[in-house]
mmCIF file of C-alpha atoms in Angstrom:
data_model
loop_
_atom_site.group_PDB
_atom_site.id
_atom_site.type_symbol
_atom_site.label_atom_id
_atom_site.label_comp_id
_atom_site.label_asym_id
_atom_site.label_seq_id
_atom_site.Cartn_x
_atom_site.Cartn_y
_atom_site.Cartn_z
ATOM 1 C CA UNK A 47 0.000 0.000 0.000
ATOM 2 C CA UNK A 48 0.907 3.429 -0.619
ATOM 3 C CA UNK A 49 2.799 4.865 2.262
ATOM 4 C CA UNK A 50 0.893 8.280 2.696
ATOM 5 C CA UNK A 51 3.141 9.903 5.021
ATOM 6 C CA UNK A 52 5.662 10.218 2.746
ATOM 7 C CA UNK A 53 3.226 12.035 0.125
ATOM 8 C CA UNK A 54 4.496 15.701 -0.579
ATOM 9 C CA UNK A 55 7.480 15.217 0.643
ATOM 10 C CA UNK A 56 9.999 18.323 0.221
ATOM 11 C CA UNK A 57 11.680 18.741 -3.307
ATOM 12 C CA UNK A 58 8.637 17.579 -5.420
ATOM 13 C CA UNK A 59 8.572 20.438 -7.347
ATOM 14 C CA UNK A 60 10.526 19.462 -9.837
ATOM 15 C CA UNK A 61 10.436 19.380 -13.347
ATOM 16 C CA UNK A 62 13.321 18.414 -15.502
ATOM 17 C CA UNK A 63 14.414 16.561 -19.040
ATOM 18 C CA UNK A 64 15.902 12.842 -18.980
ATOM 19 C CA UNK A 65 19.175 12.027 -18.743
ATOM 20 C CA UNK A 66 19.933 7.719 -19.410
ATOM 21 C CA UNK A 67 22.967 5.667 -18.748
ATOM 22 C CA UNK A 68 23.444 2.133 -17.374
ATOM 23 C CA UNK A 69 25.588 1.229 -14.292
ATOM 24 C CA UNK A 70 27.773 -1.774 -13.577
ATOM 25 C CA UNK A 71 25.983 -5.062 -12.387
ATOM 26 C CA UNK A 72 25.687 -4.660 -8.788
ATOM 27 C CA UNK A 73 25.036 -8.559 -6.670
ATOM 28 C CA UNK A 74 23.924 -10.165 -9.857
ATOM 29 C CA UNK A 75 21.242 -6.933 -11.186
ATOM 30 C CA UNK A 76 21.414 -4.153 -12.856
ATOM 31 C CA UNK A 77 19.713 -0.742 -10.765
ATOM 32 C CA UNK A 78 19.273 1.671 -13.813
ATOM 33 C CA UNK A 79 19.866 5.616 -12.948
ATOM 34 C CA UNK A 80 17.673 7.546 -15.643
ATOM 35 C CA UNK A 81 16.619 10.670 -13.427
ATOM 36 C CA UNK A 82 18.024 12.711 -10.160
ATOM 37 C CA UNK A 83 16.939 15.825 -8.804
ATOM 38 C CA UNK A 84 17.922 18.186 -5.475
ATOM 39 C CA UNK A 85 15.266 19.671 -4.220
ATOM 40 C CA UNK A 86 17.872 22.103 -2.971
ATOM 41 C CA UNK A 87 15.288 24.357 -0.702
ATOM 42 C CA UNK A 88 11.973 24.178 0.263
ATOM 43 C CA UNK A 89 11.854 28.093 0.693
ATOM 44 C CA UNK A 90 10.207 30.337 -1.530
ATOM 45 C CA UNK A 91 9.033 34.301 -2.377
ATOM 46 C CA UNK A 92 5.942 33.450 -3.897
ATOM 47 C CA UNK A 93 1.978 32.201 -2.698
ATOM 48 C CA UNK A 94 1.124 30.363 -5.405
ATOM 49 C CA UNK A 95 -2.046 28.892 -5.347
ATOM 50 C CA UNK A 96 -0.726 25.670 -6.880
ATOM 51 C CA UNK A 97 1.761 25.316 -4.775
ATOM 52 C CA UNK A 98 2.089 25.745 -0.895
ATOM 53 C CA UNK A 99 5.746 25.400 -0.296
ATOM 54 C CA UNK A 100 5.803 29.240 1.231
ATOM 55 C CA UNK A 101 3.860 27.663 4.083
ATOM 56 C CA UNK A 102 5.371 25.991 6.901
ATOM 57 C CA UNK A 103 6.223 22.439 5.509
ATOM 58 C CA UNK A 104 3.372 19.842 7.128
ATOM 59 C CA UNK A 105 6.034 17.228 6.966
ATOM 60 C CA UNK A 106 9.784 19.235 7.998
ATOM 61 C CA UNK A 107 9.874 20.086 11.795
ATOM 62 C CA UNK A 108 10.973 23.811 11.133
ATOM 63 C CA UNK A 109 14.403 23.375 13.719
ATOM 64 C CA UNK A 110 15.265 20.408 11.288
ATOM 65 C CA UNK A 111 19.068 20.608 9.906
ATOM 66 C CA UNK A 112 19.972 21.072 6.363
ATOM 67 C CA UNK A 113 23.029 19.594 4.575
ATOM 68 C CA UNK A 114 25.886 22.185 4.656
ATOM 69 C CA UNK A 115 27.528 22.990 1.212
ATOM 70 C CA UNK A 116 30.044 19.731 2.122
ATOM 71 C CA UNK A 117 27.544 17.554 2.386
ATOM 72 C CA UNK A 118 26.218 18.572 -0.780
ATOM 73 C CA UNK A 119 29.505 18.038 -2.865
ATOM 74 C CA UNK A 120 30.343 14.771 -0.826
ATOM 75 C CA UNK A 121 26.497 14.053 -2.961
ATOM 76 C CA UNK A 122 27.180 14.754 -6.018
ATOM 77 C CA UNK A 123 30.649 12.847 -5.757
ATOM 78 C CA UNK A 124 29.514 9.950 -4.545
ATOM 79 C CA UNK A 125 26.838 10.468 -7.430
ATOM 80 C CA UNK A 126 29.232 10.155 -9.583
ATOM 81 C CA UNK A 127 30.188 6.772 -8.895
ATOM 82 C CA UNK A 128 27.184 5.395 -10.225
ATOM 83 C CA UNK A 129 26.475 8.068 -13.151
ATOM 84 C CA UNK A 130 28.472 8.507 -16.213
ATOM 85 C CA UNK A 131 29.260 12.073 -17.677
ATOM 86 C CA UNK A 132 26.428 13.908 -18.501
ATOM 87 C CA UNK A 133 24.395 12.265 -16.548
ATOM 88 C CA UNK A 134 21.821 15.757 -15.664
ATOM 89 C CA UNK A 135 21.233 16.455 -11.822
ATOM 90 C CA UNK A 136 18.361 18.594 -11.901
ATOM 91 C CA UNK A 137 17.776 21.309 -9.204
ATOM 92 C CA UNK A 138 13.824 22.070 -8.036
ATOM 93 C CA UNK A 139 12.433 23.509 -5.105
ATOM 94 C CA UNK A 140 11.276 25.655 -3.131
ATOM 95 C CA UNK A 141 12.236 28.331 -5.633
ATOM 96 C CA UNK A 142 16.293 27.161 -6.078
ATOM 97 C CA UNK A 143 18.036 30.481 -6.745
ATOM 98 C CA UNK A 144 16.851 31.171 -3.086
ATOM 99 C CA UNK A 145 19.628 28.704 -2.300
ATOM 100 C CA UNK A 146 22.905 30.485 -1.134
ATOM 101 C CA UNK A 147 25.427 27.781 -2.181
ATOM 102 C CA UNK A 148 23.122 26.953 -5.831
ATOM 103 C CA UNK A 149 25.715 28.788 -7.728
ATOM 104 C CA UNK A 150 28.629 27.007 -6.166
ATOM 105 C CA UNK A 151 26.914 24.041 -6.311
ATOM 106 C CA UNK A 152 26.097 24.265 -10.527
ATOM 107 C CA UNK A 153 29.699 24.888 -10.633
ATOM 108 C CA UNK A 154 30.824 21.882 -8.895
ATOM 109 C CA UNK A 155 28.489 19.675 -10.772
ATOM 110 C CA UNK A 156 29.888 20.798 -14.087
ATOM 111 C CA UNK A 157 33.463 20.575 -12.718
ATOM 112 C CA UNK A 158 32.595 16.752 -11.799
ATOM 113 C CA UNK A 159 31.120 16.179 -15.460
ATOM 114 C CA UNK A 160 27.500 16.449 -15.230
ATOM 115 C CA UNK A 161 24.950 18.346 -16.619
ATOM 116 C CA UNK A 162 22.845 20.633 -14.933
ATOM 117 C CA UNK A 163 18.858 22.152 -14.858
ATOM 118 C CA UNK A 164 17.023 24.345 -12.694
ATOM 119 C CA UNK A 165 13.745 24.896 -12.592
ATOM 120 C CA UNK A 166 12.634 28.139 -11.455
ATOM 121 C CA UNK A 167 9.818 31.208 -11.072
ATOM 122 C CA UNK A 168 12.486 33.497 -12.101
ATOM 123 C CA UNK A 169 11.672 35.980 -9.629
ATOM 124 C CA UNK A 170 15.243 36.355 -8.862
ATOM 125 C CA UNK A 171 16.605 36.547 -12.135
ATOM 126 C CA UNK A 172 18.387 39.987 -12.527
ATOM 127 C CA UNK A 173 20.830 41.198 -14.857
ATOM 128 C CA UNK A 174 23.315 40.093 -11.791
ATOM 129 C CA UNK A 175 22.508 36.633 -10.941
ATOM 130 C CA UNK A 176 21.824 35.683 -14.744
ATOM 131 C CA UNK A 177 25.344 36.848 -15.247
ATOM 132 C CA UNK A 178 26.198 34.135 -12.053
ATOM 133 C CA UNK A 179 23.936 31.700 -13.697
ATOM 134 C CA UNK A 180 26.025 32.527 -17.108
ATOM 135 C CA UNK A 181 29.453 31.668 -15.130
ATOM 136 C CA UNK A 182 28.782 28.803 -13.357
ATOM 137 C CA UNK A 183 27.615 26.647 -16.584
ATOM 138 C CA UNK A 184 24.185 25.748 -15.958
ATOM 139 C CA UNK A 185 23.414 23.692 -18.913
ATOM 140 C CA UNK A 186 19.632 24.767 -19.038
ATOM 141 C CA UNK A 187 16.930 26.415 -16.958
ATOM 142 C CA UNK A 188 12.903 25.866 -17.173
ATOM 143 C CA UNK A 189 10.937 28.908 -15.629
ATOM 144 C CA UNK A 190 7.698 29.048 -14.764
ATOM 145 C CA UNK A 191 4.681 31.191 -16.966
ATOM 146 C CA UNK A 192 1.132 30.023 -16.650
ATOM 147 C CA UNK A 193 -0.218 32.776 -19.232
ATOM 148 C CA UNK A 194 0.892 36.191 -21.514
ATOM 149 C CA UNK A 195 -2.258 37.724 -19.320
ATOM 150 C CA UNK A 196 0.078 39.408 -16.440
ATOM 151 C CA UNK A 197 -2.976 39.511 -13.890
ATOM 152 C CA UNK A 198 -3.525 35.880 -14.636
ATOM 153 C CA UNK A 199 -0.302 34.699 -14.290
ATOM 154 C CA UNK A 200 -0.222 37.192 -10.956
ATOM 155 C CA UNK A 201 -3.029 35.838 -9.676
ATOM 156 C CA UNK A 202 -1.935 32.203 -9.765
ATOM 157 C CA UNK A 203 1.419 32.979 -8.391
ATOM 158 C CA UNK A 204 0.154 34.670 -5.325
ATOM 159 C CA UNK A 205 2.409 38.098 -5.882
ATOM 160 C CA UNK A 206 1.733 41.183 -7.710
ATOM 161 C CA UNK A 207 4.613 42.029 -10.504
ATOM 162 C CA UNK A 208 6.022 38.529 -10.878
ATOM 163 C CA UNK A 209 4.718 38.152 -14.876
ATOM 164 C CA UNK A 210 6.748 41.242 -15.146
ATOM 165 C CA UNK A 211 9.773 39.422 -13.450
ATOM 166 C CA UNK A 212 9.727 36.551 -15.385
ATOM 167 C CA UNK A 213 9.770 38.543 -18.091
ATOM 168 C CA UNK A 214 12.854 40.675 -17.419
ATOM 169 C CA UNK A 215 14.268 37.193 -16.479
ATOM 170 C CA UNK A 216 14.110 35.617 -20.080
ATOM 171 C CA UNK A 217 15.992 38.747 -21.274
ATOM 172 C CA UNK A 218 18.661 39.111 -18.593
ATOM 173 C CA UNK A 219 19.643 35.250 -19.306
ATOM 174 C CA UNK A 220 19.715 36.065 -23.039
ATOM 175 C CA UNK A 221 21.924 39.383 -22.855
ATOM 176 C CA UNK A 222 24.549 37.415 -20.386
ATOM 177 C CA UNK A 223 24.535 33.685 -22.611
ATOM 178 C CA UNK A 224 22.625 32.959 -25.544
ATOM 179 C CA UNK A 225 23.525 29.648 -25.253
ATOM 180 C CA UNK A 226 21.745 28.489 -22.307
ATOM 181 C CA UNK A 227 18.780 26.250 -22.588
ATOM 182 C CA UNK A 228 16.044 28.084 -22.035
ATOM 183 C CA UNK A 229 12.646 26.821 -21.598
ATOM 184 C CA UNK A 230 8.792 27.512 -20.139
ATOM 185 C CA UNK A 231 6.983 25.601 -18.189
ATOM 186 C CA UNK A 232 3.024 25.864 -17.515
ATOM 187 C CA UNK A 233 0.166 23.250 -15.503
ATOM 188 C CA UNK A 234 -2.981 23.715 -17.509
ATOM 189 C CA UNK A 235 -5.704 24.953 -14.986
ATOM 190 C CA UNK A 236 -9.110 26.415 -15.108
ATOM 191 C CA UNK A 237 -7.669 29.943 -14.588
ATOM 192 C CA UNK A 238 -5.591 30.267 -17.321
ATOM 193 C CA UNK A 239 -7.168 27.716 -20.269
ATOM 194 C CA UNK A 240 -8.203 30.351 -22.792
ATOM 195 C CA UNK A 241 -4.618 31.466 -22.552
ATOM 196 C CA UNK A 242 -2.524 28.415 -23.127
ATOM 197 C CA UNK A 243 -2.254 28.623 -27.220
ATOM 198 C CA UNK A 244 -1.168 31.597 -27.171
ATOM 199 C CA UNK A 245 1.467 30.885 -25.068
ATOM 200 C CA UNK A 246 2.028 27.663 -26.595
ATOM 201 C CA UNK A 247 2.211 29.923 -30.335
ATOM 202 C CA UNK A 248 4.111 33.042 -28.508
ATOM 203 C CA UNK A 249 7.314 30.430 -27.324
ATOM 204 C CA UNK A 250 7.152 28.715 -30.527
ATOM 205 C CA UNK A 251 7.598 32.550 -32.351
ATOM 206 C CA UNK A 252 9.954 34.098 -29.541
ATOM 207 C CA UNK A 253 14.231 33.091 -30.923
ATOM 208 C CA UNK A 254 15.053 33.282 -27.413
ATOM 209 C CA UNK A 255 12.855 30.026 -26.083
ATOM 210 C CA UNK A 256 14.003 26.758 -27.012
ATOM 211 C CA UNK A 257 11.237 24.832 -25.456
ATOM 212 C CA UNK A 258 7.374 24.610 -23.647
ATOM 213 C CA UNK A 259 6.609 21.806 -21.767
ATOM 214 C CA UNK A 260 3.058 21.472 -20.375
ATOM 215 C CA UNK A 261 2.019 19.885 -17.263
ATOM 216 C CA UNK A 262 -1.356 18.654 -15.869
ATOM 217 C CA UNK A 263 -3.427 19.923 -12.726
ATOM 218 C CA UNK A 264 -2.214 18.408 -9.488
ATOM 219 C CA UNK A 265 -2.839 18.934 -5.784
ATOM 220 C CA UNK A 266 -0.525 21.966 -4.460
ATOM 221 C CA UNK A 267 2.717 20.764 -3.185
ATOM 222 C CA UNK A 268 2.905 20.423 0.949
ATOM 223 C CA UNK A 269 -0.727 20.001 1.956
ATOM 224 C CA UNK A 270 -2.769 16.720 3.119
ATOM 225 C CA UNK A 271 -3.622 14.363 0.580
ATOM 226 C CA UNK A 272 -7.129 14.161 -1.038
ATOM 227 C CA UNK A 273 -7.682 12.076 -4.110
ATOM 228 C CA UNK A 274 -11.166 13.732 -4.512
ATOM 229 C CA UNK A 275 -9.103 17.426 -4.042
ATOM 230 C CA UNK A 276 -10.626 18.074 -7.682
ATOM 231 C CA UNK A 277 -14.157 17.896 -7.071
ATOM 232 C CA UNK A 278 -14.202 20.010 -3.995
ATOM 233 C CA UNK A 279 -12.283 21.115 -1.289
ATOM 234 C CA UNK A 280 -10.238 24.265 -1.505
ATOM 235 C CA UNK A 281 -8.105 23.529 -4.373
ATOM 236 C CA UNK A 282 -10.775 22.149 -6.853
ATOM 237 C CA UNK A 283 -10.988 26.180 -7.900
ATOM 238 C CA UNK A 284 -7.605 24.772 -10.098
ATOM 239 C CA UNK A 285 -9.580 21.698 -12.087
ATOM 240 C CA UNK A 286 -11.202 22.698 -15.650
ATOM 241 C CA UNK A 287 -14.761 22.975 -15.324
ATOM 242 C CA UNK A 288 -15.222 22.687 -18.850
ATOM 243 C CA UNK A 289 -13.358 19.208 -19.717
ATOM 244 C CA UNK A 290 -14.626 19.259 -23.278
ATOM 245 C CA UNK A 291 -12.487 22.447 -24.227
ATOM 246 C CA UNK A 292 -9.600 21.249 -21.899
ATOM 247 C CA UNK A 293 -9.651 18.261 -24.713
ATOM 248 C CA UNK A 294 -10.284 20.627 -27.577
ATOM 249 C CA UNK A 295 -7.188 23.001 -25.963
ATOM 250 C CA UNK A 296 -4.842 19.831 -25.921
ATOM 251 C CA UNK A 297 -5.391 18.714 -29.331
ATOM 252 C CA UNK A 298 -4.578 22.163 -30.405
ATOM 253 C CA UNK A 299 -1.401 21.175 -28.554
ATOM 254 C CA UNK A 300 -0.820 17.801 -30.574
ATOM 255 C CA UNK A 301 -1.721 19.525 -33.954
ATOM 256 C CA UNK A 302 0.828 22.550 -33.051
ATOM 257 C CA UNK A 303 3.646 19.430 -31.988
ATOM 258 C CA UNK A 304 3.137 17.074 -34.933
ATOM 259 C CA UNK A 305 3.428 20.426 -36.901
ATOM 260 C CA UNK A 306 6.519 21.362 -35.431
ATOM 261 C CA UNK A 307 6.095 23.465 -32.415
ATOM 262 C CA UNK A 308 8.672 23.882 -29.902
ATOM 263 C CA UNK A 309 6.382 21.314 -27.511
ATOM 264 C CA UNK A 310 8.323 19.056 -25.490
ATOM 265 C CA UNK A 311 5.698 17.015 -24.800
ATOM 266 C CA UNK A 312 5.712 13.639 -26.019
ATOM 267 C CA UNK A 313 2.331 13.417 -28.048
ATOM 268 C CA UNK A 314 1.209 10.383 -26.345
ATOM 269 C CA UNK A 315 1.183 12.023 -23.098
ATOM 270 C CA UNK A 316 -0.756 14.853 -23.924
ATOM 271 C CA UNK A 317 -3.376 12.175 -25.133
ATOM 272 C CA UNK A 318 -2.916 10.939 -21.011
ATOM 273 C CA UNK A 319 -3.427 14.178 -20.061
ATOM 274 C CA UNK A 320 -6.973 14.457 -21.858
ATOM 275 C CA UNK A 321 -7.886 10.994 -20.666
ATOM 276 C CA UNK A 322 -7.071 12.344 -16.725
ATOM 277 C CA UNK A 323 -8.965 15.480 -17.030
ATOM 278 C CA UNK A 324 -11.834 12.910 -17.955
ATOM 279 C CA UNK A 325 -11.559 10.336 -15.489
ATOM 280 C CA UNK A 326 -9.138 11.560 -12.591
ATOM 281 C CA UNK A 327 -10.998 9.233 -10.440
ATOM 282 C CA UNK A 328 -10.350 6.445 -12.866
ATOM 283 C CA UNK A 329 -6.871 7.250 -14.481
ATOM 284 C CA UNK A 330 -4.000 4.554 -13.714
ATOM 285 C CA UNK A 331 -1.039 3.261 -15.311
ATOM 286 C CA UNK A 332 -1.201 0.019 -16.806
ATOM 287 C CA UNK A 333 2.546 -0.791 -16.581
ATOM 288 C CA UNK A 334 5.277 -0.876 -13.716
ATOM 289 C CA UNK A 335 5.906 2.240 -12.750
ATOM 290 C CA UNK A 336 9.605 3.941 -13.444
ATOM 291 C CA UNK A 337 10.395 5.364 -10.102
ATOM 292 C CA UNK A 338 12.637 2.734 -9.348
ATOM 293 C CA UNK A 339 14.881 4.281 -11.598
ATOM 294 C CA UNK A 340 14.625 7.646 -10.270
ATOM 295 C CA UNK A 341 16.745 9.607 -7.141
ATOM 296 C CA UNK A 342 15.546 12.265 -5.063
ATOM 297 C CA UNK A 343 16.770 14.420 -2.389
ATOM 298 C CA UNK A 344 14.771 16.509 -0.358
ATOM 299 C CA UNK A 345 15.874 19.661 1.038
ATOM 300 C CA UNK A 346 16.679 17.977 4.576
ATOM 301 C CA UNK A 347 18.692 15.904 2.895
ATOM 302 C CA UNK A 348 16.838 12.498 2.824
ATOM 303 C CA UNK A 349 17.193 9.855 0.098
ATOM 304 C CA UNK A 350 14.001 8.414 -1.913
ATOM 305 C CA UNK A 351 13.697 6.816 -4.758
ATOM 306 C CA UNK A 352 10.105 7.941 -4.233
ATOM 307 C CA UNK A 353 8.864 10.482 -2.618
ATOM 308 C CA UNK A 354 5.453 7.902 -1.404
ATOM 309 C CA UNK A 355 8.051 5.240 -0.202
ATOM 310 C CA UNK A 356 10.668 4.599 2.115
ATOM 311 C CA UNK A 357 13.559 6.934 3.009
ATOM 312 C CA UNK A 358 16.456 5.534 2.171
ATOM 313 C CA UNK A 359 19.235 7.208 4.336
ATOM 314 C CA UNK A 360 20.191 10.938 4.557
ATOM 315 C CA UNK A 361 23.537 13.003 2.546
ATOM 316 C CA UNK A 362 24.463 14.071 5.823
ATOM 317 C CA UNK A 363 25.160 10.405 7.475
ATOM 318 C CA UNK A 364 24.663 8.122 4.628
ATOM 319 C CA UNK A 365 26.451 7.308 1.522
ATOM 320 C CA UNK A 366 24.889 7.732 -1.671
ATOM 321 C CA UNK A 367 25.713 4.782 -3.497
ATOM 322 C CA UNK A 368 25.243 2.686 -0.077
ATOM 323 C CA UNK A 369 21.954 3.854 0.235
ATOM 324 C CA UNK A 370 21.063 3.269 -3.822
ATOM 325 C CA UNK A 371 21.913 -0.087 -3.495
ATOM 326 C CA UNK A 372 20.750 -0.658 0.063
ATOM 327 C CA UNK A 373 17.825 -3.594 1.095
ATOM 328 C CA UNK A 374 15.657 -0.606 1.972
ATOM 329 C CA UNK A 375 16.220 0.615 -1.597
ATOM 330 C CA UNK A 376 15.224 -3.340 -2.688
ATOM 331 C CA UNK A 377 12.132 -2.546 -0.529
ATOM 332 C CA UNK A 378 11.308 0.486 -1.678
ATOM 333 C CA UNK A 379 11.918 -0.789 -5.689
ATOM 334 C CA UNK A 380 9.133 -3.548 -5.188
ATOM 335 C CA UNK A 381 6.784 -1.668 -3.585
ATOM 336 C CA UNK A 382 7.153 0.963 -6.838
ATOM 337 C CA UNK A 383 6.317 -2.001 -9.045
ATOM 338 C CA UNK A 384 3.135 -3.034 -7.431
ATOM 339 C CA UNK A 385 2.347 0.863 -6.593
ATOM 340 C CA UNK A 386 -1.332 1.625 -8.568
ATOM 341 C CA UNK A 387 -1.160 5.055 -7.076
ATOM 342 C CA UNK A 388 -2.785 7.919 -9.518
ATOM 343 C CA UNK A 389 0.308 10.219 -9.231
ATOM 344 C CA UNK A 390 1.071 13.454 -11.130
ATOM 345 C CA UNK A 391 4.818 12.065 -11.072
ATOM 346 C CA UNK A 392 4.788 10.224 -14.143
ATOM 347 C CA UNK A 393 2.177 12.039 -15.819
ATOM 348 C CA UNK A 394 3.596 15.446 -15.399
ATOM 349 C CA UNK A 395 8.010 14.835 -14.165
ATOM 350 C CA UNK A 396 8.509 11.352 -15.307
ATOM 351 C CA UNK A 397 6.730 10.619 -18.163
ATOM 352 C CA UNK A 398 8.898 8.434 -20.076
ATOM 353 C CA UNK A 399 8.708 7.064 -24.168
ATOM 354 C CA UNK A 400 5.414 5.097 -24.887
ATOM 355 C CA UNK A 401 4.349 4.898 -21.235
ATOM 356 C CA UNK A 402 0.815 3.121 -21.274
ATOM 357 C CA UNK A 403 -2.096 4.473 -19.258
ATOM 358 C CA UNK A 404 -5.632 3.293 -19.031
ATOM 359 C CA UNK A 405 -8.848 3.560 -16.866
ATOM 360 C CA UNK A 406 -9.826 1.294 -14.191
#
C-alpha cells in the first residue's frame, strides 16, 4: 500500500528533461539511474495557489538541519560513482536560486562532469545573478509562466509584478549567454485555459525560447492528501470545469507538436493528459511504474527513490551509493512495481517514451 506519510514530501517540485545511462551489475542486477533531482530548498518568495511550499512544511519540523555545502559536494561525488558524464542532476524547489550555495553548487556539478537544470519562477533573475547563472555553466533552466495575461499569471502565483519578473528574467539570461537552454513551463488549470495557445504559439515565435513543456493539474505541493481534491475542497478552484475544451485546448497542442512546435511534450502524453482530465478518479497506469529508476533528495537531505516510499538514508550520514543499493532501496523498488497510485509524477516529471495508461 501506498505509504501516505511520505506524500508531498519536500523537493517535489521538480520538473526536468531525462538524462539515461546504465551502471555496472551490482550482486547479480542491474539498478538503472535515468533521473536525479535536489530539491535544494523548500523556501520560496511566492503564494502560489498551486503550490504551498511558502507555508510551513506539514512534513519538515521547522528546527530540522539542512546539509551544509560539504555535504552537498560529498552528494554529487559519490553520485558520480554510479552516473556517467552527462548524466543531468536537476535542481527544483522551493524556488532554487533562493539557495545560497546553488551557484557554487552548478559549478561543482559541471566541474565533476554532469549536466545541470534548474527549474525556477524566475523571480530572482536579474541582470546580476543571470550573469552568475552565465558563469557557473548551468546547462539549461525551465521557468515558470502560466499565461501572456500578467494579472492571470499574478493571480496564480500569489504576488503582484512577478509576470513582469519573469519577463525581465528571459531577457537578462539572453543578454549574459545565448547559449543556455532556455525553456517555459506551464500546468494547464481552469484559470488560465483560454490562454494556453497563445502561449504555446508566442514560445514557438519568440528566438530566445528553445522549449514549452506542459504539465497537468495536481494537488498543491505540501498540503494533506485528497484524491477527490478536484471535485471540492479548496483547491478544486484549479480543475477545468469545462473538460470538453480542456480536450479541444490539448489537441490544439498535438496539432501545433506534430506540426513542429517547440512542444516538449511527447504526443502520447498529452493524449494521457486528456484521458485524466476525464476520469481523474479512474486514471491509472497500466505498466510498472519507473520510479525505481529515479533519485531524489529533499531539502533535509533524505534519500528516496520515491517520494510515497521509504527513506532511504540521509547526505548528511549516509552514503549515496550505499543507500542506492541498500535492502531498503530493494524494498522500496518492489513496492514501486506493485504501486497503482494515480500520481502526477509520471504524468507530469517522469513521463517516459510510450508509457501506457488506461482507466480502471
Amino acid at each position: 500500500m501506498v505509504n501516505l506519510k511520505q506524500q508531498n514530501k519536500p523537493g517535489m517540485g521538480l520538473r526536468g528533461r531525462l538524462s539515461k545511462l546504465f551502471l555496472p551489475r551490482v550482486s547479480g542486477k542491474i539498478n538503472t539511474l535515468e533521473f536525479s533531482c535536489f530539491g535544494i530548498t523548500d523556501d520560496c518568495i511566492l503564494k502560489c495557489k498551486m503550490c504551498h511550499k511558502w507555508k510551513e512544511d506539514i512534513f519538515i519540523k521547522t528546527n530540522q538541519t539542512v546539509p551544509t555545502l560539504q555535504d552537498w559536494k560529498n552528494c554529487i561525488c559519490s553520485l558520480k560513482r554510479i552516473a556517467s558524464d552527462n548524466f543531468q542532476i536537476n535542481f527544483g524547489g522551493g524556488e532554487p536560486f533562493l539557495k545560497k550555495d546553488i551557484i557554487e553548487l552548478i559549478a561543482f556539478c559541471r566541474a565533476k562532469g554532469f549536466k545541470t537544470n534548474v527549474a525556477t519562477n524566475g523571480y530572482l533573475i536579474d541582470p546580476g545573478m543571470a550573469k552568475e547563472i552565465a558563469a557557473c555553466g548551468l546547462n539549461s533552466i525551465i521557468i515558470s509562466l502560466d499565461s501572456l495575461n500578467a494579472g492571470t499569471h499574478d493571480y496564480l502565483r500569489g504576488v503582484t509584478g512577478v509576470y513582469g519578473r519573469v519577463m525581465e528574467s528571459i531577457t537578462n539570461l539572453e543578454s549574459s549567454r545565448d547559449a543556455l537552454y532556455k525553456g517555459i513551463c506551464c500546468a494547464i488549470y481552469d484559470k488560465n485555459l483560454d490562454d494556453i495557445l497563445a502561449l504555446a504559439e508566442w514560445v514557438d515565435k519568440d528566438k530566445r525560447l528553445n522549449s514549452i513543456y506542459f504539465m497537468a493539474a495536481m494537488q498543491p505541493n505540501n498540503t494533506q492528501l485528497d484524491s477527490t481534491w478536484y471535485a471540492q475542497g479548496d483547491f478544486n478552484f484549479l480543475w477545468p470545469k469545462d473538460i470538453q475544451k480542456v480536450c479541444a485546448v490539448i489537441d490544439r497542442l498535438i496539432e501545433l507538436k506534430k506540426n513542429g512546435a517547440k512542444i516538449t511534450n511527447q504526443i502520447n502524453q498529452l493524449e494521457a493528459f486528456k484521458l485524466y482530465y476525464q476520469h481523474p478518479e479512474r486514471f491509472v497506469k497500466n505498466t510498472k511504474c519507473n520510479m525505481d529508476s529515479a533519485l531524489h533528495i529533499s531539502s533535509c537531505g533524505d534519500i528516496f527513490l520515491c517520494y510515497r516510499w521509504a527513506v532511504l538514508g540521509n547526505i548528511k550520514t549516509d552514503d549515496l551509493v550505499k543507500a542506492w543499493h541498500s535492502e531498503i532501496a530493494t524494498g522500496a523498488r518492489a513496492d514501486i512495481a506493485t504501486c497503482k497510485s494515480n500520481c502526477h509524477f509520471l504524468l507530469n516529471c517522469f513521463f517516459k517514451d510510450d508509457y501506457p495508461f488506461g482507466l480502471s
